[in-house]
């Protein structure tokens, strides 16, 4: 019984998994004798990239083990909604999770159980076993202010967010219009809304909340969290800001990769990189608009393009088809662009690209990993949110932290070629662009200082580990 174990229970989507694995590596670096068990359940969607990622990191750190929980059959009437599945599958796994914790604790002392917010159903299990339970919030401190304050919003509002035309005054962050709140919260009667509210309230009862950010990046939000303003009706658990946790090490060979080779031929800080996370897709009409905007901007660019979603009128399942760039982009576009731009299909090594000297700007969907990667590399952003909490992130990044400009969007999310052209030019050459360029360089310096010896993130991480010893 002498050994110690920390159990991590991530959501198996790449955007959540990667930073949880980085947390595991950090624990290993400072406490190599602690065993870290990462529980993996089936993802509620195609898992190609998750499986590939786990295969790459599996076995590279001796104390970290991926434990794949056995497959179970979903009840036939189970909701097919992504968020319902993300919360619902861990709930079905509760009995297996319980038995797994018992089995681990027969051999070792479980010092901490760390849950992704989608693994919220497991909170009751680990609490019932009296195990110290923490949440790992894979986004930043500003998002966490909203997440924790959701309980208060719920208790003081009777209408669904979709029916409100107001700005929410959430401690620690700029006012957020109802339409910029995560869409999954729009309908008060939906399962996803209830799951988020329940998670918000459980997080408040946990032993601590870990977030992927750092003090110098989101100071006001962190102050509000630590002053207890986001949980006004009760105590706030300790908040640990231990980021930026960025996945390195599994990138590509620079002499082999077409993006990196192409970037080598471009002038310093001249290229705008466009990439929209692991799930961002655009309709053909929007792809064409981006293409026209980029062409007219006259800027160099590197653009990751995915298959448009199935077109209701003409096709039933274009998602499965090989991406045909000529069919998606304006006629003659690729030929006219020549060496001034590179369009790559589906996936590019984003981290290495952002770190390349030729990249001077990043059009991003404001996913949190992408945001931290851009901040770390000192690359200013154009915010083009698509899903999850990204519209809220845009507000934080543009209005509060001032490291991004925003594209103008219609209410259905459409962005015109003019807006693309204008913002790209502004970011790369304009006055507003210069402000965000300087600001992000400052933040990049702060990010590096935060994770260095005695930096704020390292101090928070040591406090987190200290809390396990005390418990
Ligand atoms: N990513 C990448 N290449 C791509 C698209 C995404 O390497 O073509 C990586 C990106 O570097 C980031 C992650 O996938 O680490 C996306 O996470 P994020 O939180 O930004 O967005 P999500 O995919 O969760 O919406």
Short mmCIF file of C-alpha atoms and ligand atoms in Angstrom, two decimals:
data_model
loop_
_atom_site.label_atom_id
_atom_site.label_comp_id
_atom_site.label_asym_id
_atom_site.label_seq_id
_atom_site.Cartn_x
_atom_site.Cartn_y
_atom_site.Cartn_z
CA UNK A 1 0.00 0.00 0.00
CA UNK A 2 3.04 2.29 -0.02
CA UNK A 3 2.60 3.53 -3.60
CA UNK A 4 0.54 6.52 -4.69
CA UNK A 5 -1.70 6.89 -7.71
CA UNK A 6 -3.45 9.80 -9.38
CA UNK A 7 -6.43 8.88 -11.57
CA UNK A 8 -7.27 11.11 -14.52
CA UNK A 9 -10.64 10.76 -16.23
CA UNK A 10 -10.53 12.89 -19.41
CA UNK A 11 -13.05 13.41 -22.16
CA UNK A 12 -11.57 11.37 -25.03
CA UNK A 13 -11.82 14.16 -27.66
CA UNK A 14 -8.41 15.40 -28.76
CA UNK A 15 -8.99 19.02 -27.62
CA UNK A 16 -9.63 17.88 -24.02
CA UNK A 17 -7.34 14.86 -23.88
CA UNK A 18 -4.10 16.52 -24.92
CA UNK A 19 -3.87 18.99 -22.02
CA UNK A 20 -4.88 16.30 -19.50
CA UNK A 21 -1.99 14.17 -20.77
CA UNK A 22 0.32 17.18 -20.41
CA UNK A 23 -0.84 17.43 -16.79
CA UNK A 24 0.09 13.75 -16.36
CA UNK A 25 3.56 14.44 -17.78
CA UNK A 26 3.99 17.37 -15.40
CA UNK A 27 3.12 15.17 -12.43
CA UNK A 28 5.62 12.61 -13.67
CA UNK A 29 8.36 15.24 -14.04
CA UNK A 30 8.04 16.37 -10.45
CA UNK A 31 6.91 13.11 -8.83
CA UNK A 32 8.26 10.22 -10.92
CA UNK A 33 7.25 7.67 -8.29
CA UNK A 34 3.53 8.53 -8.48
CA UNK A 35 1.58 6.26 -10.83
CA UNK A 36 -0.77 8.11 -13.15
CA UNK A 37 -3.68 6.15 -14.58
CA UNK A 38 -5.59 7.77 -17.44
CA UNK A 39 -9.00 6.18 -17.91
CA UNK A 40 -10.20 6.09 -21.52
CA UNK A 41 -13.81 5.54 -22.52
CA UNK A 42 -15.11 5.37 -26.09
CA UNK A 43 -15.52 8.83 -27.63
CA UNK A 44 -19.02 9.78 -28.79
CA UNK A 45 -17.74 10.25 -32.35
CA UNK A 46 -15.15 8.91 -34.78
CA UNK A 47 -11.96 8.45 -32.72
CA UNK A 48 -9.25 8.25 -35.37
CA UNK A 49 -7.21 11.19 -34.09
CA UNK A 50 -7.69 10.23 -30.41
CA UNK A 51 -6.53 6.64 -30.96
CA UNK A 52 -3.58 7.82 -33.03
CA UNK A 53 -2.60 10.33 -30.35
CA UNK A 54 -2.84 7.75 -27.54
CA UNK A 55 -0.69 5.35 -29.57
CA UNK A 56 1.96 8.04 -30.00
CA UNK A 57 2.19 8.93 -26.30
CA UNK A 58 1.47 5.51 -24.83
CA UNK A 59 4.55 3.94 -23.26
CA UNK A 60 6.71 7.07 -23.60
CA UNK A 61 6.52 7.94 -19.88
CA UNK A 62 6.97 4.96 -17.55
CA UNK A 63 4.63 6.10 -14.77
CA UNK A 64 1.71 6.99 -17.09
CA UNK A 65 -0.70 4.21 -18.07
CA UNK A 66 -3.70 4.49 -20.38
CA UNK A 67 -6.41 2.21 -19.05
CA UNK A 68 -9.10 1.55 -21.67
CA UNK A 69 -12.39 0.79 -19.94
CA UNK A 70 -14.33 -2.08 -21.55
CA UNK A 71 -16.78 -1.27 -24.31
CA UNK A 72 -20.43 -1.16 -23.32
CA UNK A 73 -23.54 -1.11 -25.49
CA UNK A 74 -25.53 2.09 -25.40
CA UNK A 75 -29.26 1.67 -24.72
CA UNK A 76 -31.16 1.73 -28.06
CA UNK A 77 -33.06 4.92 -27.20
CA UNK A 78 -29.94 6.81 -26.11
CA UNK A 79 -29.73 10.39 -27.39
CA UNK A 80 -27.44 10.89 -30.37
CA UNK A 81 -26.77 14.53 -29.49
CA UNK A 82 -23.02 15.10 -29.07
CA UNK A 83 -23.22 16.87 -25.69
CA UNK A 84 -25.78 14.38 -24.33
CA UNK A 85 -23.37 11.60 -25.26
CA UNK A 86 -20.37 13.43 -23.85
CA UNK A 87 -22.05 13.67 -20.43
CA UNK A 88 -24.18 10.52 -20.77
CA UNK A 89 -21.52 7.94 -21.63
CA UNK A 90 -19.50 8.54 -18.43
CA UNK A 91 -22.75 8.18 -16.48
CA UNK A 92 -23.30 4.73 -18.01
CA UNK A 93 -19.73 3.93 -17.04
CA UNK A 94 -20.23 4.78 -13.36
CA UNK A 95 -20.39 1.13 -12.17
CA UNK A 96 -17.22 0.28 -14.13
CA UNK A 97 -15.55 3.48 -12.89
CA UNK A 98 -16.46 2.48 -9.33
CA UNK A 99 -14.99 -1.02 -9.69
CA UNK A 100 -11.87 0.37 -11.39
CA UNK A 101 -11.23 2.77 -8.51
CA UNK A 102 -11.70 -0.06 -6.00
CA UNK A 103 -9.27 -2.27 -7.94
CA UNK A 104 -6.65 0.51 -8.10
CA UNK A 105 -7.03 1.33 -4.41
CA UNK A 106 -6.42 -2.30 -3.44
CA UNK A 107 -2.90 -1.95 -4.76
CA UNK A 108 -2.09 1.70 -4.17
CA UNK A 109 -3.33 4.85 -2.40
CA UNK A 110 -5.37 7.06 -4.71
CA UNK A 111 -4.17 10.58 -3.91
CA UNK A 112 -6.51 12.34 -6.30
CA UNK A 113 -9.15 11.76 -8.94
CA UNK A 114 -9.16 14.45 -11.61
CA UNK A 115 -12.24 14.75 -13.80
CA UNK A 116 -12.88 16.49 -17.08
CA UNK A 117 -16.14 18.44 -16.82
CA UNK A 118 -17.79 15.98 -19.22
CA UNK A 119 -16.90 13.20 -16.72
CA UNK A 120 -19.04 14.98 -14.14
CA UNK A 121 -21.25 11.92 -13.48
CA UNK A 122 -18.21 10.24 -11.92
CA UNK A 123 -18.08 12.91 -9.18
CA UNK A 124 -20.71 11.11 -7.09
CA UNK A 125 -18.78 7.83 -7.38
CA UNK A 126 -15.39 9.18 -6.29
CA UNK A 127 -17.03 11.23 -3.53
CA UNK A 128 -18.89 8.14 -2.28
CA UNK A 129 -15.50 6.43 -2.01
CA UNK A 130 -14.16 9.47 -0.10
CA UNK A 131 -11.51 10.10 -2.71
CA UNK A 132 -10.19 13.66 -3.12
CA UNK A 133 -11.83 14.78 -6.35
CA UNK A 134 -10.74 17.68 -8.55
CA UNK A 135 -11.92 19.04 -11.88
CA UNK A 136 -9.60 19.85 -14.76
CA UNK A 137 -11.18 22.64 -16.78
CA UNK A 138 -9.54 22.44 -20.20
CA UNK A 139 -10.29 26.06 -21.07
CA UNK A 140 -9.11 29.23 -19.32
CA UNK A 141 -9.89 31.30 -16.24
CA UNK A 142 -12.36 33.62 -17.98
CA UNK A 143 -14.38 30.64 -19.24
CA UNK A 144 -14.23 29.19 -15.74
CA UNK A 145 -15.75 32.40 -14.33
CA UNK A 146 -18.75 31.84 -16.60
CA UNK A 147 -18.92 28.11 -15.86
CA UNK A 148 -18.98 28.58 -12.09
CA UNK A 149 -21.31 31.59 -12.26
CA UNK A 150 -23.77 29.53 -14.29
CA UNK A 151 -25.28 28.21 -11.06
CA UNK A 152 -26.09 31.80 -10.06
CA UNK A 153 -27.43 32.66 -13.53
CA UNK A 154 -29.64 29.58 -13.35
CA UNK A 155 -30.94 30.42 -9.87
CA UNK A 156 -31.69 34.04 -10.67
CA UNK A 157 -33.19 33.68 -14.16
CA UNK A 158 -36.31 31.82 -15.16
CA UNK A 159 -36.03 32.14 -18.95
CA UNK A 160 -33.91 30.23 -21.41
CA UNK A 161 -30.79 32.09 -22.53
CA UNK A 162 -31.97 31.93 -26.16
CA UNK A 163 -34.98 34.10 -25.22
CA UNK A 164 -32.88 36.77 -23.55
CA UNK A 165 -31.51 39.86 -25.24
CA UNK A 166 -29.28 40.97 -22.41
CA UNK A 167 -25.63 41.18 -21.42
CA UNK A 168 -24.63 38.94 -18.53
CA UNK A 169 -22.56 40.62 -15.86
CA UNK A 170 -20.24 37.82 -14.89
CA UNK A 171 -17.52 38.63 -12.36
CA UNK A 172 -14.01 38.78 -13.81
CA UNK A 173 -14.93 39.15 -17.49
CA UNK A 174 -16.43 41.78 -19.83
CA UNK A 175 -20.24 41.79 -20.23
CA UNK A 176 -21.28 38.85 -22.41
CA UNK A 177 -24.31 39.08 -24.65
CA UNK A 178 -26.71 36.13 -24.40
CA UNK A 179 -26.03 35.28 -28.06
CA UNK A 180 -22.30 34.86 -27.25
CA UNK A 181 -22.97 32.32 -24.50
CA UNK A 182 -22.27 28.67 -25.42
CA UNK A 183 -25.18 27.48 -27.57
CA UNK A 184 -25.51 24.29 -25.53
CA UNK A 185 -26.84 26.46 -22.71
CA UNK A 186 -29.52 28.18 -24.76
CA UNK A 187 -32.44 25.94 -23.81
CA UNK A 188 -33.15 25.64 -20.10
CA UNK A 189 -35.11 22.42 -20.64
CA UNK A 190 -32.36 20.62 -22.57
CA UNK A 191 -30.27 17.84 -21.07
CA UNK A 192 -27.08 19.64 -21.97
CA UNK A 193 -28.16 22.73 -20.02
CA UNK A 194 -29.06 20.62 -16.98
CA UNK A 195 -25.75 18.76 -17.21
CA UNK A 196 -23.75 21.99 -17.34
CA UNK A 197 -25.62 23.48 -14.36
CA UNK A 198 -25.13 20.27 -12.39
CA UNK A 199 -21.41 20.26 -13.26
CA UNK A 200 -21.09 23.90 -12.24
CA UNK A 201 -22.53 23.09 -8.84
CA UNK A 202 -20.39 19.95 -8.38
CA UNK A 203 -17.23 21.84 -9.31
CA UNK A 204 -17.96 24.21 -6.44
CA UNK A 205 -18.01 21.21 -4.07
CA UNK A 206 -14.79 19.66 -5.37
CA UNK A 207 -11.36 19.71 -3.68
CA UNK A 208 -10.07 22.08 -6.33
CA UNK A 209 -10.31 23.23 -9.93
CA UNK A 210 -7.33 23.14 -12.26
CA UNK A 211 -7.45 25.34 -15.38
CA UNK A 212 -5.20 25.61 -18.41
CA UNK A 213 -4.11 29.22 -18.16
CA UNK A 214 -1.67 31.45 -16.30
CA UNK A 215 -1.87 34.41 -14.01
CA UNK A 216 -0.39 37.05 -16.33
CA UNK A 217 -2.85 36.21 -19.11
CA UNK A 218 -6.20 36.42 -17.30
CA UNK A 219 -5.47 38.40 -14.16
CA UNK A 220 -8.91 39.94 -13.65
CA UNK A 221 -10.68 36.61 -14.10
CA UNK A 222 -8.31 34.86 -11.72
CA UNK A 223 -8.80 37.56 -9.08
CA UNK A 224 -12.58 37.20 -9.36
CA UNK A 225 -12.34 33.43 -9.02
CA UNK A 226 -10.03 33.57 -6.02
CA UNK A 227 -12.09 36.32 -4.35
CA UNK A 228 -15.05 33.94 -4.47
CA UNK A 229 -17.10 36.25 -6.72
CA UNK A 230 -18.06 33.52 -9.19
CA UNK A 231 -19.59 31.34 -6.46
CA UNK A 232 -21.32 34.01 -4.38
CA UNK A 233 -23.45 31.57 -2.37
CA UNK A 234 -20.71 29.42 -0.91
CA UNK A 235 -17.01 28.82 -0.57
CA UNK A 236 -14.83 28.63 -3.69
CA UNK A 237 -12.50 25.65 -3.83
CA UNK A 238 -8.82 26.31 -4.53
CA UNK A 239 -8.18 27.34 -8.15
CA UNK A 240 -4.94 26.15 -9.72
CA UNK A 241 -3.74 27.86 -12.91
CA UNK A 242 -0.96 25.65 -14.18
CA UNK A 243 -0.76 26.45 -17.90
CA UNK A 244 -0.12 26.93 -20.64
CA UNK A 245 -0.13 23.15 -20.99
CA UNK A 246 0.72 22.63 -24.64
CA UNK A 247 1.29 19.28 -26.30
CA UNK A 248 4.76 19.13 -27.74
CA UNK A 249 6.82 16.23 -28.89
CA UNK A 250 4.51 14.55 -31.38
CA UNK A 251 5.04 16.98 -34.23
CA UNK A 252 6.44 16.30 -37.68
CA UNK A 253 9.79 16.14 -39.40
CA UNK A 254 10.33 19.73 -40.71
CA UNK A 255 12.30 18.47 -43.69
CA UNK A 256 9.42 16.20 -44.75
CA UNK A 257 6.31 18.25 -44.09
CA UNK A 258 4.96 20.24 -47.05
CA UNK A 259 3.67 23.13 -44.88
CA UNK A 260 6.97 23.62 -43.07
CA UNK A 261 8.99 23.26 -46.26
CA UNK A 262 6.78 25.85 -47.95
CA UNK A 263 7.07 28.21 -44.96
CA UNK A 264 10.87 28.00 -45.26
CA UNK A 265 10.53 29.73 -48.63
CA UNK A 266 8.46 32.65 -47.26
CA UNK A 267 9.68 35.93 -45.71
CA UNK A 268 9.74 36.38 -41.94
CA UNK A 269 6.33 37.08 -40.28
CA UNK A 270 4.63 37.36 -43.69
CA UNK A 271 2.17 34.42 -43.66
CA UNK A 272 -1.37 34.29 -42.26
CA UNK A 273 -2.25 30.80 -41.03
CA UNK A 274 -5.92 29.75 -41.13
CA UNK A 275 -6.95 26.68 -39.15
CA UNK A 276 -10.19 25.95 -37.31
CA UNK A 277 -9.54 23.24 -34.74
CA UNK A 278 -10.24 19.55 -34.91
CA UNK A 279 -13.87 19.95 -35.94
CA UNK A 280 -14.22 23.22 -37.86
CA UNK A 281 -15.89 22.88 -41.26
CA UNK A 282 -17.40 25.45 -43.62
CA UNK A 283 -20.02 25.27 -46.31
CA UNK A 284 -18.75 25.66 -49.86
CA UNK A 285 -20.17 29.18 -50.09
CA UNK A 286 -18.13 30.24 -47.05
CA UNK A 287 -14.96 28.57 -48.36
CA UNK A 288 -15.26 30.54 -51.58
CA UNK A 289 -15.74 33.76 -49.64
CA UNK A 290 -12.58 33.09 -47.59
CA UNK A 291 -10.67 32.40 -50.80
CA UNK A 292 -11.77 35.67 -52.41
CA UNK A 293 -10.97 37.58 -49.22
CA UNK A 294 -7.48 36.10 -48.97
CA UNK A 295 -6.75 36.71 -52.63
CA UNK A 296 -7.84 40.35 -52.43
CA UNK A 297 -5.90 40.95 -49.21
CA UNK A 298 -2.67 40.39 -51.14
CA UNK A 299 -1.22 38.64 -48.07
CA UNK A 300 0.59 35.32 -48.07
CA UNK A 301 -1.39 32.53 -46.43
CA UNK A 302 -1.40 28.90 -45.34
CA UNK A 303 -4.94 27.56 -45.12
CA UNK A 304 -6.20 24.22 -43.80
CA UNK A 305 -9.38 23.27 -45.68
CA UNK A 306 -11.79 20.44 -44.84
CA UNK A 307 -14.63 18.88 -46.76
CA UNK A 308 -17.76 21.03 -46.52
CA UNK A 309 -20.65 19.42 -44.60
CA UNK A 310 -23.16 17.52 -46.77
CA UNK A 311 -24.99 19.98 -48.97
CA UNK A 312 -28.70 19.50 -48.30
CA UNK A 313 -29.76 20.07 -51.86
CA UNK A 314 -27.17 18.25 -53.90
CA UNK A 315 -25.33 15.66 -51.88
CA UNK A 316 -26.16 13.35 -49.02
CA UNK A 317 -22.76 12.50 -47.54
CA UNK A 318 -19.93 14.58 -48.94
CA UNK A 319 -18.24 14.28 -45.49
CA UNK A 320 -16.94 10.84 -46.42
CA UNK A 321 -15.71 11.90 -49.87
CA UNK A 322 -12.13 12.76 -50.75
CA UNK A 323 -11.78 16.55 -50.56
CA UNK A 324 -11.75 18.09 -54.04
CA UNK A 325 -10.17 21.54 -53.67
CA UNK A 326 -10.94 22.60 -57.25
CA UNK A 327 -14.64 21.93 -56.65
CA UNK A 328 -14.70 23.87 -53.37
CA UNK A 329 -12.61 26.92 -54.24
CA UNK A 330 -13.25 29.63 -56.87
CA UNK A 331 -12.27 28.74 -60.43
CA UNK A 332 -8.58 29.33 -61.10
CA UNK A 333 -7.91 30.33 -57.48
CA UNK A 334 -5.04 27.92 -56.83
CA UNK A 335 -3.34 28.81 -60.10
CA UNK A 336 -3.66 32.56 -59.49
CA UNK A 337 -2.28 32.26 -55.96
CA UNK A 338 0.80 30.36 -57.06
CA UNK A 339 3.53 30.37 -54.43
CA UNK A 340 1.86 33.16 -52.44
CA UNK A 341 -0.44 30.76 -50.70
CA UNK A 342 -0.66 27.10 -49.73
CA UNK A 343 -3.90 25.23 -49.23
CA UNK A 344 -3.60 21.95 -47.34
CA UNK A 345 -6.27 19.34 -46.90
CA UNK A 346 -7.79 18.44 -43.52
CA UNK A 347 -4.93 18.70 -41.04
CA UNK A 348 -1.66 20.55 -40.59
CA UNK A 349 0.97 20.46 -37.81
CA UNK A 350 -0.38 23.59 -36.16
CA UNK A 351 2.05 23.85 -33.27
CA UNK A 352 5.09 23.67 -35.53
CA UNK A 353 3.49 26.10 -37.98
CA UNK A 354 2.73 28.68 -35.29
CA UNK A 355 6.33 28.37 -34.12
CA UNK A 356 7.74 29.01 -37.62
CA UNK A 357 9.34 32.41 -38.16
CA UNK A 358 7.45 33.03 -41.43
CA UNK A 359 4.04 33.02 -39.68
CA UNK A 360 2.81 36.47 -38.69
CA UNK A 361 -0.91 35.95 -38.03
CA UNK A 362 -3.46 33.26 -37.20
CA UNK A 363 -7.14 33.10 -38.14
CA UNK A 364 -8.51 30.87 -35.40
CA UNK A 365 -11.79 29.40 -34.20
CA UNK A 366 -10.75 30.39 -30.64
CA UNK A 367 -10.50 26.83 -29.35
CA UNK A 368 -8.56 27.06 -26.12
CA UNK A 369 -5.60 24.87 -27.13
CA UNK A 370 -5.20 26.87 -30.34
CA UNK A 371 -5.38 30.09 -28.35
CA UNK A 372 -2.66 29.04 -25.92
CA UNK A 373 -0.49 27.74 -28.76
CA UNK A 374 -0.76 31.14 -30.51
CA UNK A 375 -0.06 33.00 -27.27
CA UNK A 376 2.96 30.86 -26.51
CA UNK A 377 4.33 31.39 -30.02
CA UNK A 378 3.50 35.12 -29.94
CA UNK A 379 1.30 34.99 -33.07
CA UNK A 380 -1.58 37.55 -33.10
CA UNK A 381 -5.05 36.25 -33.93
CA UNK A 382 -8.19 36.96 -35.87
CA UNK A 383 -11.08 35.49 -33.92
CA UNK A 384 -13.58 33.48 -35.95
CA UNK A 385 -15.52 31.39 -33.39
CA UNK A 386 -17.49 28.37 -34.55
CA UNK A 387 -18.76 26.16 -31.71
CA UNK A 388 -18.59 25.31 -27.95
CA UNK A 389 -17.49 28.28 -25.79
CA UNK A 390 -15.63 29.96 -28.64
CA UNK A 391 -17.87 33.03 -29.04
CA UNK A 392 -17.26 33.78 -25.39
CA UNK A 393 -13.53 33.26 -25.88
CA UNK A 394 -13.69 35.84 -28.67
CA UNK A 395 -15.05 38.39 -26.20
CA UNK A 396 -12.22 37.64 -23.76
CA UNK A 397 -9.49 37.65 -26.41
CA UNK A 398 -10.65 40.76 -28.26
CA UNK A 399 -12.10 42.96 -25.51
CA UNK A 400 -10.24 41.99 -22.37
CA UNK A 401 -6.88 40.45 -23.23
CA UNK A 402 -6.53 42.29 -26.56
CA UNK A 403 -4.57 39.67 -28.44
CA UNK A 404 -7.06 39.24 -31.30
CA UNK A 405 -9.15 41.19 -33.81
CA UNK A 406 -12.62 39.89 -34.67
CA UNK A 407 -14.10 39.20 -38.09
CA UNK A 408 -17.52 40.67 -38.64
CA UNK A 409 -20.16 37.92 -38.65
CA UNK A 410 -23.81 37.86 -39.61
CA UNK A 411 -26.24 36.35 -37.11
CA UNK A 412 -25.94 32.97 -38.86
CA UNK A 413 -22.13 33.10 -38.63
CA UNK A 414 -21.44 34.02 -42.26
CA UNK A 415 -18.34 36.12 -42.95
CA UNK A 416 -17.98 38.02 -46.20
CA UNK A 417 -14.89 38.18 -48.40
CA UNK A 418 -14.67 41.93 -47.58
CA UNK A 419 -14.43 41.22 -43.86
CA UNK A 420 -11.77 38.54 -44.43
CA UNK A 421 -9.78 40.91 -46.64
CA UNK A 422 -10.10 43.84 -44.25
CA UNK A 423 -9.17 41.96 -41.08
CA UNK A 424 -6.29 40.04 -42.59
CA UNK A 425 -4.80 43.27 -43.96
CA UNK A 426 -5.39 45.02 -40.64
CA UNK A 427 -3.76 42.23 -38.65
CA UNK A 428 -0.69 42.06 -40.85
CA UNK A 429 -0.20 45.73 -41.70
CA UNK A 430 -2.61 47.99 -39.80
CA UNK A 431 -2.48 50.05 -36.58
CA UNK A 432 -4.91 47.83 -34.68
CA UNK A 433 -2.89 44.88 -35.88
CA UNK A 434 0.25 46.39 -34.42
CA UNK A 435 -1.43 46.74 -31.01
CA UNK A 436 -2.39 43.04 -30.87
CA UNK A 437 1.00 42.01 -32.27
CA UNK A 438 2.80 43.85 -29.48
CA UNK A 439 0.37 42.64 -26.86
CA UNK A 440 0.70 38.98 -27.82
CA UNK A 441 4.48 39.18 -27.71
CA UNK A 442 4.18 40.48 -24.16
CA UNK A 443 1.81 37.60 -23.31
CA UNK A 444 4.18 35.11 -24.91
CA UNK A 445 6.93 36.30 -22.57
CA UNK A 446 4.57 36.02 -19.61
CA UNK A 447 3.56 32.49 -20.66
CA UNK A 448 7.17 31.36 -20.65
CA UNK A 449 7.84 33.03 -17.30
CA UNK A 450 4.73 31.37 -15.78
CA UNK A 451 5.99 27.84 -16.41
CA UNK A 452 9.64 28.58 -15.61
CA UNK A 453 11.15 27.94 -12.16
CA UNK A 454 9.20 29.86 -9.51
CA UNK A 455 6.74 31.12 -12.15
CA UNK A 456 3.08 31.46 -11.15
CA UNK A 457 1.99 28.25 -12.89
CA UNK A 458 4.77 26.25 -11.31
CA UNK A 459 3.89 27.64 -7.88
CA UNK A 460 0.22 26.70 -8.41
CA UNK A 461 1.19 23.22 -9.56
CA UNK A 462 3.33 22.66 -6.47
CA UNK A 463 0.42 23.83 -4.31
CA UNK A 464 -1.83 21.33 -6.05
CA UNK A 465 0.60 18.52 -5.33
CA UNK A 466 1.00 19.75 -1.78
CA UNK A 467 -2.79 19.49 -1.32
CA UNK A 468 -2.58 15.78 -2.19
CA UNK A 469 0.10 15.25 0.43
CA UNK A 470 -2.01 17.03 3.04
CA UNK A 471 -5.09 15.01 2.16
N1 LIG B 1 -4.78 20.89 -34.62
C1 LIG B 1 -3.70 20.62 -35.45
N2 LIG B 1 -3.91 20.66 -36.79
C2 LIG B 1 -5.10 20.94 -37.36
C3 LIG B 1 -6.18 21.23 -36.52
C4 LIG B 1 -5.99 21.21 -35.15
O1 LIG B 1 -2.58 20.34 -34.99
O2 LIG B 1 -5.18 20.96 -38.60
C5 LIG B 1 -4.56 20.85 -33.16
C6 LIG B 1 -4.29 22.21 -32.57
O3 LIG B 1 -2.90 22.49 -32.60
C7 LIG B 1 -4.85 22.08 -31.16
C8 LIG B 1 -5.97 21.07 -31.32
O4 LIG B 1 -5.76 20.38 -32.53
O5 LIG B 1 -3.86 21.56 -30.29
C9 LIG B 1 -7.34 21.72 -31.36
O6 LIG B 1 -7.71 22.07 -30.07
P1 LIG B 1 -8.58 23.37 -29.78
O7 LIG B 1 -8.86 23.39 -28.31
O8 LIG B 1 -7.94 24.57 -30.33
O9 LIG B 1 -9.89 23.15 -30.61
P2 LIG B 1 -10.98 21.97 -30.70
O10 LIG B 1 -10.51 21.06 -31.75
O11 LIG B 1 -11.07 21.33 -29.34
O12 LIG B 1 -12.20 22.71 -31.09
#
